[in-house]
PDB file of C-alpha atoms in Angstrom:
ATOM      1  CA  UNK A   8       0.000   0.000   0.000  1.00  0.00           C
ATOM      2  CA  UNK A   9       1.359   3.402  -0.978  1.00  0.00           C
ATOM      3  CA  UNK A  10       1.031   5.765   1.982  1.00  0.00           C
ATOM      4  CA  UNK A  11       1.043   8.895  -0.207  1.00  0.00           C
ATOM      5  CA  UNK A  12      -2.084   8.194  -2.250  1.00  0.00           C
ATOM      6  CA  UNK A  13      -3.616   5.054  -0.740  1.00  0.00           C
ATOM      7  CA  UNK A  14      -3.070   2.802  -3.746  1.00  0.00           C
ATOM      8  CA  UNK A  15      -1.489  -0.621  -3.944  1.00  0.00           C
ATOM      9  CA  UNK A  16       1.590  -0.794  -6.088  1.00  0.00           C
ATOM     10  CA  UNK A  17       2.322  -3.771  -8.288  1.00  0.00           C
ATOM     11  CA  UNK A  18       6.058  -3.988  -8.760  1.00  0.00           C
ATOM     12  CA  UNK A  19       6.369  -0.237  -8.233  1.00  0.00           C
ATOM     13  CA  UNK A  20       3.612   0.505 -10.757  1.00  0.00           C
ATOM     14  CA  UNK A  21       0.087   1.755 -10.068  1.00  0.00           C
ATOM     15  CA  UNK A  22      -2.865  -0.580 -10.690  1.00  0.00           C
ATOM     16  CA  UNK A  23      -3.994  -0.961 -14.316  1.00  0.00           C
ATOM     17  CA  UNK A  24      -7.220   1.029 -13.911  1.00  0.00           C
ATOM     18  CA  UNK A  25      -5.358   3.936 -12.339  1.00  0.00           C
ATOM     19  CA  UNK A  26      -2.446   3.887 -14.785  1.00  0.00           C
ATOM     20  CA  UNK A  27      -4.765   3.822 -17.796  1.00  0.00           C
ATOM     21  CA  UNK A  28      -7.789   5.659 -16.391  1.00  0.00           C
ATOM     22  CA  UNK A  29      -7.781   8.329 -19.116  1.00  0.00           C
ATOM     23  CA  UNK A  30      -7.655   5.713 -21.875  1.00  0.00           C
ATOM     24  CA  UNK A  31     -10.372   3.627 -20.205  1.00  0.00           C
ATOM     25  CA  UNK A  32     -12.688   6.626 -19.803  1.00  0.00           C
ATOM     26  CA  UNK A  33     -12.016   7.680 -23.397  1.00  0.00           C
ATOM     27  CA  UNK A  34     -12.775   4.138 -24.599  1.00  0.00           C
ATOM     28  CA  UNK A  35     -16.005   4.053 -22.578  1.00  0.00           C
ATOM     29  CA  UNK A  36     -17.126   7.415 -23.986  1.00  0.00           C
ATOM     30  CA  UNK A  37     -16.237   6.264 -27.501  1.00  0.00           C
ATOM     31  CA  UNK A  38     -18.213   3.032 -27.159  1.00  0.00           C
ATOM     32  CA  UNK A  39     -21.213   4.863 -25.661  1.00  0.00           C
ATOM     33  CA  UNK A  40     -21.255   7.433 -28.456  1.00  0.00           C
ATOM     34  CA  UNK A  41     -20.845   4.731 -31.106  1.00  0.00           C
ATOM     35  CA  UNK A  42     -23.714   2.735 -29.575  1.00  0.00           C
ATOM     36  CA  UNK A  43     -25.856   5.892 -29.533  1.00  0.00           C
ATOM     37  CA  UNK A  44     -25.033   6.495 -33.205  1.00  0.00           C
ATOM     38  CA  UNK A  45     -25.931   2.870 -33.991  1.00  0.00           C
ATOM     39  CA  UNK A  46     -29.298   3.072 -32.217  1.00  0.00           C
ATOM     40  CA  UNK A  47     -30.335   6.453 -33.591  1.00  0.00           C
ATOM     41  CA  UNK A  48     -29.286   5.557 -37.121  1.00  0.00           C
ATOM     42  CA  UNK A  49     -31.093   2.222 -36.884  1.00  0.00           C
ATOM     43  CA  UNK A  50     -34.283   4.035 -35.822  1.00  0.00           C
ATOM     44  CA  UNK A  51     -33.887   6.531 -38.661  1.00  0.00           C
ATOM     45  CA  UNK A  52     -33.321   3.826 -41.301  1.00  0.00           C
ATOM     46  CA  UNK A  53     -36.215   1.777 -39.916  1.00  0.00           C
ATOM     47  CA  UNK A  54     -38.555   4.795 -40.027  1.00  0.00           C
ATOM     48  CA  UNK A  55     -37.458   5.667 -43.566  1.00  0.00           C
ATOM     49  CA  UNK A  56     -38.041   2.089 -44.726  1.00  0.00           C
ATOM     50  CA  UNK A  57     -41.468   2.082 -43.070  1.00  0.00           C
ATOM     51  CA  UNK A  58     -42.408   5.372 -44.779  1.00  0.00           C
ATOM     52  CA  UNK A  59     -41.615   3.766 -48.125  1.00  0.00           C
ATOM     53  CA  UNK A  60     -43.541   0.595 -47.299  1.00  0.00           C
ATOM     54  CA  UNK A  61     -40.403  -1.525 -47.055  1.00  0.00           C
ATOM     55  CA  UNK A  62     -39.057  -3.743 -44.316  1.00  0.00           C
ATOM     56  CA  UNK A  63     -35.923  -2.903 -42.346  1.00  0.00           C
ATOM     57  CA  UNK A  64     -32.996  -5.020 -43.527  1.00  0.00           C
ATOM     58  CA  UNK A  65     -29.629  -5.398 -41.872  1.00  0.00           C
ATOM     59  CA  UNK A  66     -27.952  -5.801 -45.258  1.00  0.00           C
ATOM     60  CA  UNK A  67     -28.931  -2.225 -46.129  1.00  0.00           C
ATOM     61  CA  UNK A  68     -28.385  -0.798 -42.662  1.00  0.00           C
ATOM     62  CA  UNK A  69     -24.833  -2.056 -41.957  1.00  0.00           C
ATOM     63  CA  UNK A  70     -23.195  -0.379 -44.999  1.00  0.00           C
ATOM     64  CA  UNK A  71     -24.975   2.907 -44.192  1.00  0.00           C
ATOM     65  CA  UNK A  72     -23.881   2.691 -40.560  1.00  0.00           C
ATOM     66  CA  UNK A  73     -20.261   1.927 -41.463  1.00  0.00           C
ATOM     67  CA  UNK A  74     -20.223   4.714 -44.048  1.00  0.00           C
ATOM     68  CA  UNK A  75     -21.515   7.244 -41.512  1.00  0.00           C
ATOM     69  CA  UNK A  76     -19.017   5.964 -38.934  1.00  0.00           C
ATOM     70  CA  UNK A  77     -16.039   6.331 -41.274  1.00  0.00           C
ATOM     71  CA  UNK A  78     -17.182   9.802 -42.361  1.00  0.00           C
ATOM     72  CA  UNK A  79     -17.311  10.882 -38.711  1.00  0.00           C
ATOM     73  CA  UNK A  80     -13.929   9.343 -37.962  1.00  0.00           C
ATOM     74  CA  UNK A  81     -12.339  10.936 -41.021  1.00  0.00           C
ATOM     75  CA  UNK A  82     -13.630  14.338 -39.991  1.00  0.00           C
ATOM     76  CA  UNK A  83     -12.491  13.924 -36.380  1.00  0.00           C
ATOM     77  CA  UNK A  84      -9.060  12.528 -37.244  1.00  0.00           C
ATOM     78  CA  UNK A  85      -8.395  15.297 -39.767  1.00  0.00           C
ATOM     79  CA  UNK A  86      -9.344  17.856 -37.137  1.00  0.00           C
ATOM     80  CA  UNK A  87      -7.131  16.166 -34.545  1.00  0.00           C
ATOM     81  CA  UNK A  88      -4.161  15.928 -36.923  1.00  0.00           C
ATOM     82  CA  UNK A  89      -4.510  19.607 -37.808  1.00  0.00           C
ATOM     83  CA  UNK A  90      -4.692  20.564 -34.145  1.00  0.00           C
ATOM     84  CA  UNK A  91      -1.618  18.528 -33.255  1.00  0.00           C
ATOM     85  CA  UNK A  92       0.457  19.460 -36.313  1.00  0.00           C
ATOM     86  CA  UNK A  93      -0.766  23.045 -36.538  1.00  0.00           C
ATOM     87  CA  UNK A  94      -0.286  23.803 -32.876  1.00  0.00           C
ATOM     88  CA  UNK A  95       3.170  22.243 -32.769  1.00  0.00           C
ATOM     89  CA  UNK A  96       4.166  24.230 -35.870  1.00  0.00           C
ATOM     90  CA  UNK A  97       2.803  27.500 -34.467  1.00  0.00           C
ATOM     91  CA  UNK A  98       4.302  26.751 -31.053  1.00  0.00           C
ATOM     92  CA  UNK A  99       7.718  26.279 -32.640  1.00  0.00           C
ATOM     93  CA  UNK A 100       7.385  29.135 -35.114  1.00  0.00           C
ATOM     94  CA  UNK A 101       7.041  32.011 -32.725  1.00  0.00           C
ATOM     95  CA  UNK A 102       4.434  31.576 -30.091  1.00  0.00           C
ATOM     96  CA  UNK A 103       5.095  33.319 -26.817  1.00  0.00           C
ATOM     97  CA  UNK A 104       5.461  29.823 -25.334  1.00  0.00           C
ATOM     98  CA  UNK A 105       8.142  28.767 -27.807  1.00  0.00           C
ATOM     99  CA  UNK A 106      11.671  27.777 -26.814  1.00  0.00           C
ATOM    100  CA  UNK A 107      12.932  31.298 -27.561  1.00  0.00           C
ATOM    101  CA  UNK A 108      10.591  32.625 -24.883  1.00  0.00           C
ATOM    102  CA  UNK A 109      11.915  30.039 -22.424  1.00  0.00           C
ATOM    103  CA  UNK A 110      15.515  31.027 -23.182  1.00  0.00           C
ATOM    104  CA  UNK A 111      14.676  34.693 -22.617  1.00  0.00           C
ATOM    105  CA  UNK A 112      12.969  33.926 -19.307  1.00  0.00           C
ATOM    106  CA  UNK A 113      15.874  31.747 -18.184  1.00  0.00           C
ATOM    107  CA  UNK A 114      18.341  34.543 -19.016  1.00  0.00           C
ATOM    108  CA  UNK A 115      16.323  36.977 -16.883  1.00  0.00           C
ATOM    109  CA  UNK A 116      16.207  34.560 -13.950  1.00  0.00           C
ATOM    110  CA  UNK A 117      19.961  33.935 -14.270  1.00  0.00           C
ATOM    111  CA  UNK A 118      20.594  37.704 -14.243  1.00  0.00           C
ATOM    112  CA  UNK A 119      18.495  38.134 -11.094  1.00  0.00           C
ATOM    113  CA  UNK A 120      20.318  35.265  -9.372  1.00  0.00           C
ATOM    114  CA  UNK A 121      23.734  36.692 -10.283  1.00  0.00           C
ATOM    115  CA  UNK A 122      22.618  40.120  -9.038  1.00  0.00           C
ATOM    116  CA  UNK A 123      21.988  38.550  -5.646  1.00  0.00           C
ATOM    117  CA  UNK A 124      25.326  36.726  -5.680  1.00  0.00           C
ATOM    118  CA  UNK A 125      23.884  33.245  -6.211  1.00  0.00           C
ATOM    119  CA  UNK A 126      25.981  30.759  -8.211  1.00  0.00           C
ATOM    120  CA  UNK A 127      23.871  29.971 -11.296  1.00  0.00           C
ATOM    121  CA  UNK A 128      26.171  27.156 -12.466  1.00  0.00           C
ATOM    122  CA  UNK A 129      25.813  25.354  -9.134  1.00  0.00           C
ATOM    123  CA  UNK A 130      22.022  25.543  -9.422  1.00  0.00           C
ATOM    124  CA  UNK A 131      22.145  24.261 -13.020  1.00  0.00           C
ATOM    125  CA  UNK A 132      24.327  21.310 -11.944  1.00  0.00           C
ATOM    126  CA  UNK A 133      21.959  20.514  -9.080  1.00  0.00           C
ATOM    127  CA  UNK A 134      18.946  20.570 -11.402  1.00  0.00           C
ATOM    128  CA  UNK A 135      20.688  18.301 -13.937  1.00  0.00           C
ATOM    129  CA  UNK A 136      21.625  15.875 -11.139  1.00  0.00           C
ATOM    130  CA  UNK A 137      18.031  15.791  -9.842  1.00  0.00           C
ATOM    131  CA  UNK A 138      16.629  15.176 -13.320  1.00  0.00           C
ATOM    132  CA  UNK A 139      19.172  12.412 -13.976  1.00  0.00           C
ATOM    133  CA  UNK A 140      18.349  10.747 -10.664  1.00  0.00           C
ATOM    134  CA  UNK A 141      14.611  10.981 -11.333  1.00  0.00           C
ATOM    135  CA  UNK A 142      14.958   9.346 -14.766  1.00  0.00           C
ATOM    136  CA  UNK A 143      16.979   6.400 -13.480  1.00  0.00           C
TER     137      UNK A 143
END
């Protein structure tokens, strides 16, 4: 039992449901929305068939459902790819959060530390050591 957060650790790792909670929730939401699409589209196709005096058939419904599903996925994935690629490009290209902004901020902090007589190189070494220890 981990005293910090009350969870059991398995070989130093958190339990599966905690380690993958975001993915599990996303999967559950995906499956719920896909089931809702299936049901509503089935009702719509059934009503349309009834209006035309025809019987509902799975052989006509399944291709329509898959077509609508792939259209939705294509739209969503294109949007997601643009957001990821576009934001990373804009972030790199000159956003106020880009690396150049970080360098400028770090230079200001270093200047303030030197002004107060604090050894900046010693702090940098300490930070590198902490990061190395945390990664191993």
